[in-house]
XYZ file of C-alpha atoms in Angstrom:
746
model
C 0.582 -0.133 -0.342
C 1.431 3.600 -0.397
C 2.880 4.689 2.497
C 3.868 8.274 1.048
C 1.158 10.806 1.354
C 2.324 14.651 1.377
C 2.767 16.363 4.827
C -0.431 18.517 2.587
C -3.139 16.472 2.464
C -2.629 14.925 4.834
C -2.532 17.577 6.576
C -6.323 18.718 4.789
C -7.720 15.870 5.561
C -7.311 15.679 9.409
C -8.567 18.830 9.321
C -11.779 18.225 7.182
C -11.911 15.778 9.774
C -12.192 17.746 12.781
C -13.942 20.615 11.827
C -15.771 20.037 8.537
C -13.406 22.192 6.626
C -9.762 21.928 5.015
C -9.194 21.155 1.175
C -9.848 24.241 0.470
C -6.815 27.400 -0.214
C -7.884 31.140 0.424
C -6.115 33.880 -2.414
C -8.536 36.582 -1.595
C -11.433 37.817 0.598
C -13.925 40.656 1.506
C -15.427 40.354 5.070
C -19.438 40.574 4.741
C -19.449 42.335 8.543
C -22.533 44.083 7.776
C -24.246 41.089 7.513
C -24.948 40.530 11.889
C -22.663 44.395 12.390
C -25.963 46.256 11.382
C -28.294 43.959 9.930
C -31.044 42.249 11.790
C -32.548 38.910 11.747
C -35.645 37.890 12.787
C -37.621 34.305 13.001
C -38.766 32.726 10.048
C -39.870 29.035 10.605
C -42.726 29.275 13.645
C -43.135 28.804 17.255
C -39.740 25.870 17.657
C -37.036 29.391 16.514
C -36.127 32.458 18.310
C -33.543 35.078 17.081
C -31.672 37.264 19.056
C -28.985 39.881 18.337
C -25.982 39.244 20.812
C -22.826 41.544 21.477
C -21.355 37.942 23.577
C -20.182 34.822 22.642
C -19.278 36.589 19.064
C -16.376 35.139 17.645
C -14.596 37.494 14.642
C -16.812 40.668 16.066
C -18.583 42.337 18.260
C -22.267 41.423 16.441
C -23.108 36.896 15.836
C -27.067 36.454 14.764
C -28.256 33.018 17.970
C -30.195 31.152 16.451
C -32.167 29.170 19.188
C -34.090 26.105 18.809
C -36.175 23.521 20.113
C -37.376 20.994 18.343
C -40.948 19.288 18.834
C -41.403 16.468 16.479
C -45.208 16.745 17.352
C -45.960 20.143 15.961
C -47.685 22.701 17.734
C -51.657 21.889 16.952
C -53.223 22.165 13.920
C -49.996 21.961 11.941
C -49.556 20.890 8.668
C -46.384 19.727 8.925
C -45.915 18.651 12.518
C -42.441 17.969 12.096
C -41.655 21.679 10.622
C -38.793 23.709 9.353
C -37.161 26.122 12.508
C -35.167 29.271 10.353
C -34.008 32.640 10.696
C -32.835 34.958 8.083
C -32.682 37.886 6.500
C -33.204 40.301 4.263
C -31.441 42.913 2.244
C -32.965 46.330 0.757
C -31.785 46.956 -1.484
C -30.001 43.907 -2.493
C -26.322 42.987 -1.542
C -23.475 42.671 -4.321
C -21.429 39.732 -4.088
C -19.960 39.757 -7.612
C -16.373 38.933 -8.148
C -16.172 36.149 -5.187
C -16.548 32.010 -5.637
C -17.526 30.918 -2.066
C -19.360 32.652 1.002
C -17.602 32.033 4.331
C -19.428 31.997 7.455
C -17.887 31.231 11.169
C -20.672 29.020 13.343
C -21.200 26.986 16.527
C -23.726 25.130 18.614
C -24.207 24.711 22.705
C -26.697 21.842 23.462
C -26.877 19.288 26.754
C -25.928 16.775 23.842
C -21.907 16.894 23.338
C -22.545 13.530 21.837
C -24.414 14.083 18.755
C -23.807 15.961 14.756
C -25.542 18.806 14.386
C -27.161 19.705 11.255
C -27.879 22.897 9.041
C -28.923 24.237 5.925
C -27.627 27.464 3.980
C -29.790 29.152 1.793
C -28.611 32.044 -0.179
C -31.567 33.935 -2.782
C -30.607 36.378 -5.624
C -32.499 37.699 -8.010
C -35.604 37.318 -5.663
C -35.453 33.305 -5.785
C -33.449 30.154 -3.951
C -30.278 29.670 -5.512
C -28.291 28.210 -2.903
C -29.567 25.880 -1.197
C -26.306 23.074 1.101
C -26.016 21.377 3.893
C -23.034 22.780 6.775
C -21.292 19.833 7.708
C -22.438 18.717 10.264
C -20.299 19.533 13.638
C -20.455 18.754 17.246
C -21.341 20.920 20.485
C -18.770 23.128 21.743
C -16.865 24.794 19.524
C -16.539 26.724 16.902
C -16.185 25.530 12.634
C -16.149 27.161 9.739
C -18.622 27.047 6.637
C -18.104 27.920 3.561
C -20.155 27.343 0.194
C -19.273 27.297 -3.395
C -21.229 30.010 -5.195
C -19.219 29.483 -8.921
C -22.874 28.178 -10.551
C -25.274 30.814 -8.282
C -26.707 33.017 -10.628
C -27.463 37.386 -9.744
C -24.566 37.572 -7.557
C -24.613 40.748 -8.329
C -28.924 41.193 -6.578
C -28.924 39.094 -2.876
C -31.560 39.709 -1.546
C -31.738 36.919 1.670
C -29.449 35.063 3.549
C -30.891 32.216 5.713
C -30.789 28.925 8.076
C -32.435 26.282 9.007
C -32.860 23.098 10.141
C -35.039 20.369 9.742
C -36.423 18.474 13.066
C -36.461 14.961 11.717
C -32.824 15.077 11.630
C -33.023 15.594 15.599
C -34.564 13.613 18.678
C -37.582 15.561 20.014
C -37.475 17.796 22.714
C -33.717 18.481 21.784
C -32.190 22.044 22.445
C -30.060 24.464 20.647
C -28.457 27.519 20.385
C -26.678 28.805 16.921
C -24.481 31.087 16.960
C -22.939 32.181 13.438
C -20.686 35.649 12.502
C -17.396 36.536 10.838
C -19.274 36.026 6.634
C -16.841 36.724 3.992
C -16.478 36.526 0.603
C -13.480 35.012 -1.260
C -11.595 34.167 -4.328
C -10.526 30.815 -3.188
C -9.569 26.777 -5.142
C -9.614 23.125 -4.360
C -6.010 21.922 -1.888
C -6.902 18.901 -5.163
C -6.845 20.925 -7.578
C -3.884 22.601 -7.288
C -0.550 20.808 -7.708
C 2.826 21.322 -5.746
C 5.341 22.642 -7.509
C 8.032 19.097 -6.652
C 4.492 16.565 -7.281
C 2.357 14.768 -9.912
C -0.917 13.666 -10.766
C -1.223 10.600 -12.430
C -4.212 8.658 -14.287
C -4.091 5.201 -15.642
C -6.522 3.435 -17.976
C -6.136 0.200 -18.661
C -8.985 -0.142 -22.127
C -10.740 2.764 -24.514
C -13.713 2.962 -23.054
C -16.099 2.309 -19.754
C -16.333 -1.314 -21.336
C -14.936 -4.500 -18.928
C -11.634 -5.317 -19.019
C -11.077 -9.382 -19.120
C -8.154 -10.870 -19.530
C -8.438 -14.470 -20.907
C -5.938 -17.316 -18.478
C -2.197 -16.900 -20.346
C -2.106 -13.692 -21.573
C 2.017 -12.032 -20.847
C 0.595 -8.667 -20.639
C -1.880 -5.331 -20.375
C -1.344 -2.774 -22.149
C -1.837 0.296 -20.533
C -2.159 4.506 -21.122
C -0.833 6.247 -17.854
C -1.608 10.261 -18.404
C 0.755 12.024 -15.935
C 0.184 16.051 -15.307
C 3.558 17.356 -13.719
C 4.175 20.906 -10.990
C 6.484 23.162 -12.458
C 9.049 21.718 -10.103
C 8.865 18.292 -11.225
C 10.736 17.217 -14.212
C 10.892 13.389 -14.442
C 13.328 11.289 -16.398
C 13.586 8.360 -17.860
C 15.304 7.525 -14.865
C 12.388 7.220 -12.715
C 10.186 4.690 -12.248
C 6.135 3.911 -12.160
C 5.463 1.397 -9.226
C 2.438 -0.792 -10.232
C 0.462 -2.390 -7.817
C -2.030 -5.269 -9.034
C -4.792 -5.863 -6.274
C -6.934 -8.472 -6.018
C -9.380 -7.737 -4.169
C -10.500 -11.126 -3.704
C -7.920 -11.875 -1.914
C -6.129 -8.461 -0.825
C -3.196 -10.093 -2.022
C -0.636 -7.929 -3.612
C 1.270 -8.242 -6.409
C 4.024 -5.183 -7.379
C 7.397 -4.176 -10.395
C 8.773 -1.677 -11.441
C 9.554 0.020 -14.783
C 11.227 2.444 -15.882
C 9.750 5.929 -16.831
C 9.458 5.107 -20.356
C 9.655 8.988 -21.705
C 11.697 12.626 -19.792
C 8.511 14.887 -18.368
C 8.858 18.474 -18.502
C 7.715 20.308 -15.338
C 4.775 21.693 -15.852
C 3.443 20.044 -18.613
C 0.783 16.889 -18.832
C 1.949 13.665 -21.555
C 0.489 10.244 -22.410
C 2.809 7.254 -21.769
C 2.101 3.785 -23.401
C 2.671 0.990 -20.169
C 2.323 -2.631 -20.736
C 1.526 -4.273 -17.345
C 3.365 -7.842 -16.795
C 0.764 -9.960 -16.249
C 3.141 -13.230 -15.516
C 2.574 -15.153 -11.949
C -1.277 -13.539 -11.393
C -3.771 -15.879 -10.574
C -6.962 -15.495 -12.145
C -9.370 -12.972 -10.337
C -10.173 -9.263 -10.420
C -7.737 -6.354 -9.609
C -6.915 -2.983 -8.593
C -4.208 -1.483 -10.139
C -2.428 1.175 -9.384
C 0.307 2.628 -10.764
C 2.743 5.868 -8.814
C 5.765 7.585 -9.624
C 8.531 7.067 -7.577
C 12.055 8.511 -7.410
C 14.286 6.017 -5.743
C 12.102 4.979 -2.954
C 9.569 8.124 -2.640
C 6.683 8.828 -4.790
C 6.296 11.863 -5.960
C 2.516 12.042 -6.320
C 1.608 12.444 -3.363
C -1.399 10.316 -3.224
C -2.663 11.422 -7.041
C -1.861 7.915 -7.995
C -3.482 6.393 -10.839
C -5.688 3.367 -11.045
C -8.766 1.344 -12.913
C -9.412 -2.628 -12.748
C -9.280 -5.511 -14.789
C -10.435 -9.107 -14.490
C -8.020 -12.107 -15.127
C -10.909 -14.852 -15.980
C -10.230 -18.779 -15.483
C -9.321 -20.771 -18.391
C -13.314 -22.199 -19.530
C -14.670 -20.553 -16.709
C -18.309 -19.127 -18.336
C -19.965 -16.076 -18.652
C -22.497 -16.696 -15.875
C -19.417 -17.030 -13.393
C -17.526 -13.871 -14.903
C -20.615 -11.699 -14.403
C -20.657 -12.764 -11.252
C -17.112 -12.831 -10.355
C -16.924 -9.593 -11.909
C -20.096 -8.071 -10.314
C -18.638 -9.220 -6.806
C -15.838 -7.558 -7.032
C -17.484 -3.645 -7.556
C -19.050 -4.133 -4.328
C -15.155 -3.355 -2.920
C -15.425 -0.435 -4.141
C -19.502 0.803 -2.666
C -18.162 -0.395 0.582
C -17.687 2.761 2.908
C -14.434 1.980 4.191
C -14.538 4.269 7.560
C -17.546 2.939 8.412
C -19.239 -0.222 6.409
C -21.787 -0.939 4.959
C -23.294 0.081 1.023
C -23.520 3.014 0.000
C -26.326 3.967 -2.270
C -25.142 5.336 -5.729
C -21.794 5.447 -7.725
C -20.727 5.217 -11.501
C -20.106 1.718 -12.730
C -16.113 2.738 -13.394
C -14.067 4.271 -11.138
C -11.741 7.471 -10.782
C -8.205 6.682 -12.737
C -6.640 8.831 -10.053
C -5.896 7.952 -6.382
C -6.069 4.045 -4.867
C -9.194 3.728 -2.294
C -7.746 1.283 -0.031
C -5.564 4.345 1.018
C -7.601 5.458 3.749
C -5.938 9.285 4.005
C -7.260 9.723 0.556
C -10.311 8.070 0.525
C -12.627 10.738 0.283
C -10.785 12.467 -2.369
C -11.153 9.134 -4.257
C -15.248 9.181 -2.627
C -15.728 12.601 -4.199
C -14.942 11.558 -8.027
C -17.022 7.733 -7.542
C -19.947 8.485 -5.553
C -22.742 10.664 -6.209
C -24.532 9.340 -3.211
C -22.342 7.619 -0.347
C -25.404 7.347 2.026
C -26.939 3.956 3.469
C -30.434 3.898 3.181
C -32.611 0.662 3.741
C -34.391 0.606 0.412
C -31.360 -0.324 -1.724
C -29.504 -2.299 1.323
C -32.659 -4.803 1.553
C -31.962 -5.498 -2.493
C -27.809 -5.205 -2.584
C -28.086 -7.601 0.725
C -30.734 -9.942 -0.649
C -28.033 -9.940 -3.457
C -25.503 -11.041 -1.715
C -27.006 -13.883 0.158
C -27.995 -15.459 -3.953
C -23.790 -15.351 -4.356
C -23.027 -16.519 -0.650
C -24.546 -19.681 -1.658
C -24.363 -19.684 -5.124
C -20.269 -19.756 -4.349
C -20.814 -22.272 -1.258
C -22.973 -25.629 -3.931
C -19.971 -24.357 -6.868
C -16.786 -24.649 -3.852
C -15.199 -21.513 -4.221
C -14.232 -21.150 -1.478
C -11.743 -17.730 -1.935
C -14.063 -16.394 -3.741
C -16.677 -17.932 -0.709
C -14.518 -15.999 2.313
C -14.467 -12.005 0.426
C -18.543 -12.636 -0.727
C -19.088 -13.544 3.270
C -17.092 -11.078 4.679
C -19.152 -8.321 2.340
C -21.968 -10.077 3.806
C -21.199 -9.675 7.424
C -19.803 -6.614 6.761
C -23.017 -4.568 5.335
C -25.182 -7.652 8.080
C -23.378 -5.623 11.679
C -23.767 -2.034 9.699
C -27.085 -2.066 9.838
C -27.013 -3.552 13.546
C -24.806 -0.782 14.739
C -25.136 2.102 12.343
C -29.040 1.669 11.438
C -31.385 -0.322 14.544
C -32.084 2.558 16.957
C -32.770 0.514 21.120
C -36.811 0.368 20.307
C -36.096 -1.829 17.628
C -37.071 0.120 15.168
C -34.599 1.185 11.910
C -33.254 4.644 10.223
C -34.173 4.854 6.908
C -30.961 6.570 6.112
C -27.525 7.200 7.104
C -24.599 8.602 5.968
C -21.616 9.278 8.536
C -19.723 9.951 5.402
C -21.265 13.445 4.571
C -21.652 13.929 9.055
C -18.419 14.133 8.766
C -16.315 14.965 5.358
C -19.380 16.618 3.992
C -16.548 19.278 2.855
C -14.308 16.746 1.155
C -16.919 15.661 -0.671
C -19.072 18.330 -2.001
C -22.110 16.800 -0.859
C -22.316 12.950 -1.886
C -26.244 12.445 -0.802
C -27.883 13.877 2.226
C -27.065 14.123 6.386
C -27.723 11.112 8.717
C -31.601 11.712 9.603
C -33.630 10.250 12.521
C -37.140 9.527 10.383
C -38.419 5.901 10.280
C -41.515 4.189 8.608
C -42.780 0.694 9.140
C -41.831 -0.141 5.243
C -37.950 1.096 5.429
C -37.927 -0.799 8.615
C -39.646 -3.882 6.954
C -36.290 -3.364 3.819
C -34.472 -3.257 6.596
C -35.427 -7.015 8.917
C -35.937 -8.766 5.185
C -32.446 -9.263 4.154
C -31.284 -9.700 7.500
C -33.920 -13.157 7.569
C -33.038 -14.124 4.535
C -29.362 -13.926 5.555
C -30.383 -15.907 8.658
C -31.723 -18.662 6.308
C -28.054 -18.595 5.234
C -25.740 -19.146 7.945
C -27.800 -21.367 9.350
C -26.037 -23.953 6.991
C -22.580 -22.865 7.672
C -21.232 -24.310 10.373
C -19.482 -22.400 13.352
C -22.250 -19.573 12.432
C -24.288 -20.388 15.418
C -23.331 -17.383 17.475
C -23.569 -15.166 14.493
C -27.128 -15.735 13.429
C -28.075 -15.809 17.117
C -27.106 -11.842 16.916
C -28.677 -11.084 13.732
C -32.035 -13.480 15.362
C -31.788 -10.790 18.206
C -31.807 -8.270 15.458
C -34.334 -8.985 13.280
C -36.707 -9.600 16.032
C -36.528 -6.299 17.836
C -37.202 -4.861 14.139
C -40.597 -7.082 13.528
C -42.353 -6.823 16.691
C -41.018 -3.058 15.964
C -43.570 -2.911 12.822
C -46.376 -4.917 14.858
C -45.920 -2.439 17.771
C -46.013 -0.187 15.885
C -47.923 -0.340 12.373
C -51.217 -2.607 12.937
C -54.713 -1.461 13.047
C -57.858 -2.577 12.202
C -58.062 -2.438 8.200
C -62.004 -2.819 5.927
C -63.040 -5.302 8.597
C -59.972 -6.922 9.854
C -58.829 -6.598 13.540
C -54.482 -6.945 12.344
C -52.957 -5.160 9.521
C -50.122 -4.771 8.321
C -50.155 -1.149 8.145
C -47.163 1.597 5.545
C -46.633 4.295 8.513
C -45.033 6.973 8.204
C -43.238 7.624 12.358
C -42.400 10.102 13.731
C -41.744 10.117 16.949
C -39.682 8.159 19.345
C -40.933 6.648 22.509
C -44.262 7.477 23.550
C -46.488 8.618 22.095
C -45.287 7.511 18.486
C -47.600 9.719 15.994
C -48.385 7.434 13.230
C -48.834 9.387 9.661
C -50.283 7.417 7.002
C -47.901 6.893 3.714
C -49.592 9.297 0.709
C -47.471 10.499 -2.234
C -48.819 12.621 -4.937
C -51.609 13.483 -2.743
C -52.977 9.652 -2.567
C -53.009 7.001 -0.025
C -50.869 4.580 -1.431
C -50.517 1.155 0.035
C -47.882 0.165 -2.486
C -45.075 -0.075 -0.011
C -47.016 -2.163 2.124
C -46.208 -5.206 1.532
C -42.889 -4.372 2.032
C -44.332 -3.711 5.277
C -45.356 -7.028 5.885
C -42.277 -8.383 4.791
C -39.830 -7.606 7.171
C -43.082 -9.252 9.614
C -42.759 -12.574 6.949
C -39.711 -13.542 6.357
C -38.406 -12.619 9.570
C -41.509 -15.346 11.299
C -40.455 -17.747 9.080
C -36.023 -17.377 10.335
C -37.434 -17.252 13.696
C -39.147 -21.065 12.677
C -36.559 -22.560 10.679
C -34.274 -22.076 14.005
C -36.524 -23.543 16.119
C -37.529 -20.305 17.807
C -41.547 -19.439 18.851
C -42.550 -17.458 16.090
C -45.020 -14.343 18.604
C -48.686 -15.442 18.057
C -49.434 -11.448 17.357
C -47.407 -11.722 14.030
C -49.371 -14.560 13.080
C -52.428 -13.067 13.263
C -51.462 -9.871 12.002
C -50.184 -11.749 9.082
C -52.774 -13.642 8.591
C -55.222 -10.989 8.741
C -53.136 -9.020 5.692
C -53.298 -11.818 3.450
C -57.008 -11.908 3.740
C -57.056 -7.920 3.421
C -54.838 -7.885 0.342
C -57.246 -11.149 -0.884
C -60.128 -8.690 -1.141
C -58.547 -6.112 -2.592
C -56.894 -8.136 -5.819
C -59.950 -10.442 -6.188
C -62.220 -7.575 -7.563
C -59.646 -5.568 -9.770
C -57.549 -8.673 -11.198
C -55.046 -9.486 -8.745
C -54.778 -5.413 -8.728
C -53.084 -4.396 -5.102
C -52.322 -0.863 -4.955
C -55.380 0.669 -7.856
C -55.299 3.965 -5.772
C -52.759 4.968 -7.454
C -53.580 4.031 -10.505
C -50.477 4.636 -13.283
C -50.493 8.229 -12.425
C -47.842 8.241 -9.196
C -44.789 7.851 -10.016
C -44.569 7.510 -13.624
C -47.388 4.663 -13.223
C -44.634 1.872 -11.834
C -47.128 1.146 -8.677
C -49.245 -1.509 -10.679
C -46.380 -4.131 -10.958
C -44.501 -2.280 -7.799
C -46.965 -2.731 -4.778
C -48.060 -6.432 -6.481
C -44.398 -6.798 -6.289
C -44.313 -5.973 -2.100
C -47.553 -7.617 -1.640
C -46.773 -10.529 -3.727
C -43.430 -10.658 -1.212
C -45.358 -10.524 2.176
C -47.186 -13.248 1.013
C -44.626 -15.328 -0.233
C -43.170 -15.040 3.888
C -46.795 -16.276 5.095
C -46.758 -18.542 4.255
C -43.818 -20.443 4.257
C -43.874 -19.979 7.718
C -47.346 -21.185 7.922
C -46.051 -24.199 6.040
C -43.301 -25.295 8.268
C -45.617 -24.479 11.239
C -47.902 -27.059 10.083
C -51.040 -25.053 9.667
C -52.712 -26.423 6.150
C -55.176 -23.957 5.457
C -53.136 -20.726 6.371
C -50.796 -21.443 4.112
C -52.902 -22.131 1.268
C -54.385 -18.832 1.667
C -50.791 -17.124 1.689
C -49.803 -18.899 -1.519
C -53.428 -18.434 -3.363
C -53.076 -14.287 -2.734
C -49.040 -14.828 -3.482
C -50.345 -16.477 -7.301
C -52.624 -13.914 -7.326
C -50.311 -11.245 -5.776
C -47.834 -12.600 -9.167
C -49.896 -13.128 -12.176
C -51.722 -9.895 -12.034
C -47.400 -8.471 -13.084
C -47.299 -11.175 -15.488
C -50.525 -10.967 -17.095
C -52.460 -7.904 -16.022
C -50.675 -5.073 -15.462
C -51.272 -2.555 -17.992
C -49.476 0.916 -17.490
C -50.636 4.140 -19.604
C -51.287 2.029 -22.432
C -48.681 -0.216 -22.114
C -48.487 -4.290 -20.846
C -45.884 -4.500 -18.080
C -43.185 -6.489 -20.402
C -40.380 -8.585 -19.000
C -38.516 -6.304 -16.779
C -34.511 -6.124 -18.327
C -32.819 -3.218 -15.651
C -30.729 -4.316 -12.500
C -33.114 -3.987 -10.230
C -36.609 -4.811 -10.784
C -35.504 -7.282 -12.757
C -33.553 -9.383 -10.210
C -35.551 -8.727 -7.833
C -38.821 -10.930 -9.255
C -36.334 -12.909 -11.194
C -35.883 -14.117 -7.216
C -40.021 -13.592 -5.688
C -40.688 -16.282 -8.768
C -37.976 -18.377 -8.169
C -39.346 -18.479 -4.283
C -42.521 -19.289 -5.480
C -42.152 -21.798 -8.127
C -39.982 -23.543 -6.054
C -41.576 -23.494 -2.515
C -45.058 -24.231 -4.703
C -46.479 -25.866 -7.832
C -44.500 -24.765 -10.449
C -46.510 -21.936 -12.523
C -45.757 -22.281 -16.432
C -46.375 -17.987 -16.525
C -43.759 -17.978 -14.309
C -40.989 -19.805 -15.412
C -41.980 -18.284 -18.376
C -40.825 -14.921 -17.695
C -37.843 -15.786 -15.122
C -36.330 -17.536 -18.688
C -37.413 -14.001 -20.159
C -35.254 -12.201 -17.339
C -32.087 -14.576 -18.564
C -32.779 -14.013 -22.051
C -32.704 -10.408 -21.368
C -29.547 -10.392 -19.866
C -27.363 -13.349 -22.073
C -29.243 -14.521 -24.942
C -30.284 -11.122 -27.062
C -27.762 -8.387 -26.066
C -24.679 -10.949 -25.824
C -24.117 -10.554 -21.992
C -23.336 -6.990 -23.384
C -25.371 -5.291 -20.773
C -22.419 -6.575 -18.127
C -19.885 -5.673 -20.207
C -20.279 -2.597 -21.836
C -20.824 -0.874 -18.655
C -22.978 1.497 -20.425
C -26.425 3.295 -19.618
C -27.695 2.676 -23.166
C -27.958 -0.695 -23.158
C -30.222 -0.770 -20.109
C -31.271 0.250 -17.405
C -29.131 1.205 -14.431
C -26.465 -0.957 -16.020
C -24.525 1.861 -15.452
C -24.667 2.104 -12.116
C -22.954 0.651 -9.371
C -24.562 0.861 -5.622
C -26.178 -0.819 -3.036
C -29.345 -1.310 -5.375
C -27.956 -2.791 -8.493
C -26.078 -5.464 -6.414
C -28.418 -6.717 -6.732
C -28.166 -8.084 -10.234
C -26.419 -10.728 -8.338
C -29.378 -12.321 -7.867
C -30.128 -13.607 -10.164
C -26.560 -13.632 -11.077
C -26.345 -16.062 -8.152
C -29.402 -18.306 -8.718
C -28.465 -18.471 -12.481
C -24.822 -20.072 -11.956
C -26.627 -23.370 -9.334
C -28.983 -23.727 -12.382
C -25.709 -23.537 -14.663
C -23.821 -25.632 -12.974
C -26.398 -28.666 -11.516
C -26.896 -27.551 -8.478
C -29.545 -25.134 -8.413
C -31.494 -23.673 -5.560
C -34.366 -25.289 -3.872
C -35.305 -23.134 -0.727
C -33.922 -22.221 2.156
C -34.058 -24.950 4.133
């Protein structure tokens, strides 16, 4: 691994982690002292906030803004939005002229009894009378001044600044918490990102193992890999042929390093750019997925200061199938979306990794993320899809006897499960929908890659959180030596499913114990439940996800010989009966209230996929417990739900067809696989599974995987937790291919 990183970069990153700022060089500044010295700020966001101009406690000037907030997540009586947005602002009349500068900064601190948590607050700017900037201040802890800085380079009408505004989102804080923000020291600045300012004595490298986005697949026995190294040198960093290129190939599956040093093929003058062809020897490299980095070295000293070139490639085993290649390659790429500081799969990034920086170097990791991720957060919906994909990938590799890649895959699976329990689950068993410690702590470095961690909860998302944990229990219970780990998962999953039963079961249409989709907007008692509404309609689309969390966890309990609570079974039975009564008169359509209008019409098929998964899990547990009548009712509801998707779903005049994108496709595939494995196979479901397989393999000839191009299919250019679900189809298909088909969880 790299050892030489410049002192400058280290200092900047250390500062970024400590106070939320650091990767910026200020070239010129202009005080905006009038914003606090003479201007009068006002409270603008309701009774939870109060504003005063104070002369004590200021940091930079004589006066400061004191913004006091007491969180009230229940809201005042009659509030349209109980969880509101306490805010303060100053209106500028006449408007101020901020043109000629590309940044604005100010100093802010918060004082509160809670000294451990991070405090998010947002900064809004109006120019020309409209909102043109709305950004999160990188969250910070109580008791310390921090400097917030915002890029103005894309903000229009800076010669007419009309409003400066700060606000907090109550759903990001626990109820009744009181905090006092103090703000002063506003300044306009001309800045440059420190990483963009190349030190005179250093260089920057970019490495390319191919010319386009396509996978770089290397056949067994290939002796060398042609590469292109692009170099940018600092003014005093003239490179000679006596300097070297240190090439390091890291096998992602085993973490084994293969190093070679080659002479720099040509001299490069200082202060220039050069494109240099290289050949990396592949001698001695076992098959696997690799990260290749290129560092420019003089003697034993790096000249890149962490800005090494990087790209990936894959070496195939002799005669390996394309199913195995795609499974291995996509599994390898999960390494890039694992949060290396805090754990768990991040939500969204490009399929292509940056050509500069080594993601394994934790000192430059935030800079690598900035060029890779669009959302560094962890979301329960994405984790449900991605972790389930990992479960099926592990099952496939275990059946194939591929111990090396299985160890890697199980490591990924455990990384995510451990994070979900440690980083998302609350003491009462519920789980937060979205967390993002990277933005919480490195928001300025990342430049806004997703939002701050939130405390909001929702019964459907708690169901999303617990369902992959249940499937992981069903996997690990058959792995020798994992009894203690299964116990840990059982405790977390039981608490989450019980949370859904306690908070989200209510009478509905004559049934007493129906699992509902509620937004849960507070902690403790009283717990406020709000029925989910989208685009003005009361949606049932996600109700099935809350139900499935309970039903699959009940199945996992029963499979492990644990007692399934009677309250769970009663809720599952009533919810199955209610859902059947909704679907039967409508040809199987479940979320008919949204018609084919809400969210582009996707609620038509998704609502049925979700409720079908909920009743499928219900079938599993009732069948295992020997409750034949209840199992038959659940099986009937499941077939009704899925046959609507295959037979009757029409979206704005067009029949829903076999999906080929990288989330709905694998998700529907494993749902139908579960059904046809556990129950008498439905030939329509078998035909749809065949169609999904052909969509990925036969017609495009695997190009949806190898091309990495969004024009070839939806989400094929993405990497992230949601599309990691494609491992589910790959794993199930590979088990069929090697003659060891998946035959159920038991």
